[in-house]
CSV table of C-alpha atoms in Angstrom, one decimal:
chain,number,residue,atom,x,y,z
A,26,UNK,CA,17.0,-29.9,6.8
A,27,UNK,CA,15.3,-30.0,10.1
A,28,UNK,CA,14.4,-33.6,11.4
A,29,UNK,CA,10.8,-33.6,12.3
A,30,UNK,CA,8.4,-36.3,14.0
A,31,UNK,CA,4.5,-36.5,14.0
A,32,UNK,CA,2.6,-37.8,16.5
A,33,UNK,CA,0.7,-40.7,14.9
A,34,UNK,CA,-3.1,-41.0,16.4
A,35,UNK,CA,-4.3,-43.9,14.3
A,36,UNK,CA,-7.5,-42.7,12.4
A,37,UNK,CA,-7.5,-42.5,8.7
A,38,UNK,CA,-7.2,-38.6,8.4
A,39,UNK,CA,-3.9,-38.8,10.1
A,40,UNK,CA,-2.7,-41.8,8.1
A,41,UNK,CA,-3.0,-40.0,4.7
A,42,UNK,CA,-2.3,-36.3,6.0
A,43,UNK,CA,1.3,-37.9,7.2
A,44,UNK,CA,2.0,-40.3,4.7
A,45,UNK,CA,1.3,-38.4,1.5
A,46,UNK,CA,4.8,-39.1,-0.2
A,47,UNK,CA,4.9,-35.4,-0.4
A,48,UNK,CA,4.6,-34.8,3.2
A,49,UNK,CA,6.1,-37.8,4.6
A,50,UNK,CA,9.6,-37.4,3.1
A,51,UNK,CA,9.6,-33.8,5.4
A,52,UNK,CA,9.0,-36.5,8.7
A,53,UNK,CA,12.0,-38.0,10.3
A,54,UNK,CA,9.6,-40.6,11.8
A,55,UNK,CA,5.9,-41.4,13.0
A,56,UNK,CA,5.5,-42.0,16.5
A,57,UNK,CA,1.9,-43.9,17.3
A,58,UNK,CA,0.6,-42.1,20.0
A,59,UNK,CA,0.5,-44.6,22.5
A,60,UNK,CA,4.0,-45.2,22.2
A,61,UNK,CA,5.3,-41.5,22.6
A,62,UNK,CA,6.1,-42.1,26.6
A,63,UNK,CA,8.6,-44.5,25.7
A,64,UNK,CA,9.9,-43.2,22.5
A,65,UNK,CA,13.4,-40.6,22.6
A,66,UNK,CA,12.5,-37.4,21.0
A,67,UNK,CA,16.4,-36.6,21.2
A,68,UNK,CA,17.1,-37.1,17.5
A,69,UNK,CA,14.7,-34.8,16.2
A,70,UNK,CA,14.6,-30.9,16.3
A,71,UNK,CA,10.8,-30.4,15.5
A,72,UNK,CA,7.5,-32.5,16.6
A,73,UNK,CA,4.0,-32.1,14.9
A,74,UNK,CA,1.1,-32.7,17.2
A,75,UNK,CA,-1.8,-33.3,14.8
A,76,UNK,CA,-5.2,-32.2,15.3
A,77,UNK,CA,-7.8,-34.3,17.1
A,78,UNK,CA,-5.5,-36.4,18.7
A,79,UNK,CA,-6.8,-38.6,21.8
A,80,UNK,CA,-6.2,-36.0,24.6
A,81,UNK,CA,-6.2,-38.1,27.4
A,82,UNK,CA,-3.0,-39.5,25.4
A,83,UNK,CA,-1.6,-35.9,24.8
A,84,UNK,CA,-2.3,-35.2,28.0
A,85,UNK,CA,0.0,-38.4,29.7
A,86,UNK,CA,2.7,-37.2,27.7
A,87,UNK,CA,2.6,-33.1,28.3
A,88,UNK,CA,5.6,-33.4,30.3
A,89,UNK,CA,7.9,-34.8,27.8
A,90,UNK,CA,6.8,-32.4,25.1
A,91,UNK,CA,7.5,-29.4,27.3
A,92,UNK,CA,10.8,-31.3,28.1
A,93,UNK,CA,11.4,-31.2,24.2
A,94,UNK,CA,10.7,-27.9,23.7
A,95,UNK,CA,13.1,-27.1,27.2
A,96,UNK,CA,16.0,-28.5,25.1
A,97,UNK,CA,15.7,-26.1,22.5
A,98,UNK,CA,13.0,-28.3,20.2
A,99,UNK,CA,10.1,-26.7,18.0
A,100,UNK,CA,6.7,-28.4,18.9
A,101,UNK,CA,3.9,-27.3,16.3
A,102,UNK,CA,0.3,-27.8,17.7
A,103,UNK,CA,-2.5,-27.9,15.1
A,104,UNK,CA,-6.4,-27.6,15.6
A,105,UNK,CA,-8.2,-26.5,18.4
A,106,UNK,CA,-6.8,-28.0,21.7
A,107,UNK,CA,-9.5,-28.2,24.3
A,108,UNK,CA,-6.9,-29.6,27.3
A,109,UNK,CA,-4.7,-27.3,28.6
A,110,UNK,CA,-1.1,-28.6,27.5
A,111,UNK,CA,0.8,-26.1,25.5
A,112,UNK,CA,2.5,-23.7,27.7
A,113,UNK,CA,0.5,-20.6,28.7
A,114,UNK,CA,-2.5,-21.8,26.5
A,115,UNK,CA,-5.7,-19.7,26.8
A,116,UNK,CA,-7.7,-20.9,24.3
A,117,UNK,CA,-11.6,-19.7,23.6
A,118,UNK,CA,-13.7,-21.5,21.7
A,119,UNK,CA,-16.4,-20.0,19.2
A,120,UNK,CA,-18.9,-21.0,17.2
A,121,UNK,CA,-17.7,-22.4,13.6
A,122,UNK,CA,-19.2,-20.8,10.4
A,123,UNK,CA,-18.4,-23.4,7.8
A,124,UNK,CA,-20.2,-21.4,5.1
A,125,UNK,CA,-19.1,-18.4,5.7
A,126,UNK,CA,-18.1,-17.9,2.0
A,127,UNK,CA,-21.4,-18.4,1.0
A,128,UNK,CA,-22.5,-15.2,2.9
A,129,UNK,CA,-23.4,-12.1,0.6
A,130,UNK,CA,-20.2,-9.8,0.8
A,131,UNK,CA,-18.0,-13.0,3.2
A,132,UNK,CA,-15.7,-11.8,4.6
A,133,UNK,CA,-12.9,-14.9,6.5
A,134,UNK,CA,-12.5,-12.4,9.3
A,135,UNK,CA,-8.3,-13.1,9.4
A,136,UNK,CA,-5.9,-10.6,9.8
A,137,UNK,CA,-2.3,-11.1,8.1
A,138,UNK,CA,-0.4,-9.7,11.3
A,139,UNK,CA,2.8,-10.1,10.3
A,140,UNK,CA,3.4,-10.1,6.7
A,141,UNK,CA,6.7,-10.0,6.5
A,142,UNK,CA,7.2,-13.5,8.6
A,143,UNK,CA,9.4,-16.1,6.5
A,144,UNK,CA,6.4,-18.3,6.9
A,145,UNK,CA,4.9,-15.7,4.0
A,146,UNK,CA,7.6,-16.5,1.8
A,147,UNK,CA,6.2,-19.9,1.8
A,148,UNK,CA,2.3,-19.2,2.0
A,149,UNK,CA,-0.6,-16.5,1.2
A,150,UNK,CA,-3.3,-15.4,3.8
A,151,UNK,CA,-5.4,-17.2,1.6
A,152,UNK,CA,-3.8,-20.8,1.8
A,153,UNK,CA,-4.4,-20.4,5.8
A,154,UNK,CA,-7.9,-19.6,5.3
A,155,UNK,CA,-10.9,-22.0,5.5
A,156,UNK,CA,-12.7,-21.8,9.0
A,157,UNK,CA,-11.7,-21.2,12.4
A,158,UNK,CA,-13.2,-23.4,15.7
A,159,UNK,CA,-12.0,-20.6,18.3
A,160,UNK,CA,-8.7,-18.5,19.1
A,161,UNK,CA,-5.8,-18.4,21.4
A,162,UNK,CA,-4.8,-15.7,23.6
A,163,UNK,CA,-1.0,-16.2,23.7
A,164,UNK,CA,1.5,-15.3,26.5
A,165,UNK,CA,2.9,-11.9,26.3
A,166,UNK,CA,6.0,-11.4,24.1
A,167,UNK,CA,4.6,-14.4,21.4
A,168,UNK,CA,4.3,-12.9,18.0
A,169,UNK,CA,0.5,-13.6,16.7
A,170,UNK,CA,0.8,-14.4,12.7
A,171,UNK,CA,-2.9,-14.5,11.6
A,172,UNK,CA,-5.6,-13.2,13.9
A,173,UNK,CA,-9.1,-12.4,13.6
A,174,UNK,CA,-10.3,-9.2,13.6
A,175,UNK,CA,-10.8,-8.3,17.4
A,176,UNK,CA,-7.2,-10.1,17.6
A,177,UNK,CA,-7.5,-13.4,18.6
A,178,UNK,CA,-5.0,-15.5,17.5
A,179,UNK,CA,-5.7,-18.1,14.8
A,180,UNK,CA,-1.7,-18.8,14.5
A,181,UNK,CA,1.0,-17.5,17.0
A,182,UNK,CA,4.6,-18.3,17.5
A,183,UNK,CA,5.6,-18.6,21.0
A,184,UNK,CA,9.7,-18.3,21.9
A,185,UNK,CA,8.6,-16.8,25.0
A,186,UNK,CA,7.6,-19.4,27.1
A,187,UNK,CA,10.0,-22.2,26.8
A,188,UNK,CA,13.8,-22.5,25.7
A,189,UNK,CA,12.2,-24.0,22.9
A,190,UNK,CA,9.7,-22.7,19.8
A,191,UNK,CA,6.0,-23.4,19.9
A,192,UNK,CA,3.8,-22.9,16.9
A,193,UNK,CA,0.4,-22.7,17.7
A,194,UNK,CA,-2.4,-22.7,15.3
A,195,UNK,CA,-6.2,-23.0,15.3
A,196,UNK,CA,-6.3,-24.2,12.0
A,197,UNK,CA,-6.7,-28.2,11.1
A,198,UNK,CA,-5.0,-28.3,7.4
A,199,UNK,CA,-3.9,-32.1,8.9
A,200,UNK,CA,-7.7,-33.5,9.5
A,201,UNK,CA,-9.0,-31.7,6.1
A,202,UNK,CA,-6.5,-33.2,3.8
A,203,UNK,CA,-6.9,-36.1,5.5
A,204,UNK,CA,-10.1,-36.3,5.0
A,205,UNK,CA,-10.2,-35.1,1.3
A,206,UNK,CA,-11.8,-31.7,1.0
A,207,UNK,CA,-10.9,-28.2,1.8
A,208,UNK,CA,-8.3,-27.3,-1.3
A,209,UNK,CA,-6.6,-24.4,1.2
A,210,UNK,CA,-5.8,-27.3,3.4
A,211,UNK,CA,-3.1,-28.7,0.6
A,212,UNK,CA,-1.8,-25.5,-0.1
A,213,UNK,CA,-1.1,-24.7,3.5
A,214,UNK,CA,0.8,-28.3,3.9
A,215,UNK,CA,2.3,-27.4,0.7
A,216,UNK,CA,4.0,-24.5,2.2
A,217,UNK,CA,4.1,-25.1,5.6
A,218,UNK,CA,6.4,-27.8,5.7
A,219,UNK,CA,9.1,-27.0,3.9
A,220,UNK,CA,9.4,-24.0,5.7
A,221,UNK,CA,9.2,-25.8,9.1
A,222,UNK,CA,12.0,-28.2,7.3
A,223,UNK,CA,14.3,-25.6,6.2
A,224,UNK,CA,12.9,-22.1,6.5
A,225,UNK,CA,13.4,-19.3,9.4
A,226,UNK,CA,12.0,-20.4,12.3
């Protein structure tokens, strides 16, 4: 099993997202934020950046994280990151429908672009699917995972970039389980991270 650290921000979303005793036993260690300059990231082979993190703290601490992925690490960035610190972000941000299931005929506007992905062994289209706050625009050669229709990407995996693996999604399963609603959420974590533990990355 992969060792994997999470970044640590201190609000109460994070606290119950990472310490669910079905999610924390996946996490090597939590490292609080503020501490992350002065904290070794040797040990592990994966890092979780939660969503809505302080990014002036991120933003200190870009440097090592790239430095991680350089060695060969996978950093996983969730949520819509406004600061520019993932490597070749281009990120566009669009309006959120949060009711867009109520809508006559709804349609989630995500595209499964990659079904057979090992992430898909783990979890559905559906489990990924609640609301999106914008999309990326990855670097050439990334492999985009889910996208909306016009083919922005809502989750991409970038082994382009760095020596490293970066997997970059839109989506915030951390803040709503966190922050107890949005069932797809759980699912998502359900899956997700065993297969960032143990499955082909």
């Amino acid at each position: 099993m992969r060792k994997i650290a999470a970044l640590y921000g201190g609000s109460s979303q994070h606290f119950r997202s990472l310490n669910e005793s079905k999610y924390r036993r996946y996490y090597e260690k939590l490292i609080y934020l503020p501490d992350l300059e002065r904290t070794s990231l040797d040990e592990f082979d994966a890092l979780v950046v939660p969503s809505q993190l302080h990014m002036g703290l991120v933003m200190k601490s870009r440097d090592k994280i790239r430095e991680f992925s350089e060695r060969g690490g996978i950093v996983v960035a969730f949520g819509p990151q406004p600061r520019e610190w993932i490597p070749g972000q281009n990120w566009e941000l669009r309006p959120t429908n949060f009711w867009w299931w109520l809508d006559k005929n709804a349609r989630s506007g995500l595209v499964l672009q990659k079904p057979e992905y090992d992430l898909f062994s783990y979890i559905t289209l559906e489990d990924a699917t609640w609301h999106q706050h914008g999309v990326y625009w990855p670097p050439e050669g990334a492999e985009v995972l889910i996208s909306t229709e016009d083919g922005g990407a809502v989750l991409y995996v970038d082994k382009v970039s760095t020596a490293g693996t970066w997997i970059v999604t839109t989506l915030d399963p951390d803040f709503h389980f966190g922050s107890y609603f949005m069932p797809a959420t759980e699912r998502f974590l359900d899956g997700f991270l065993p297969w960032l533990a143990e499955g082909n990355v």
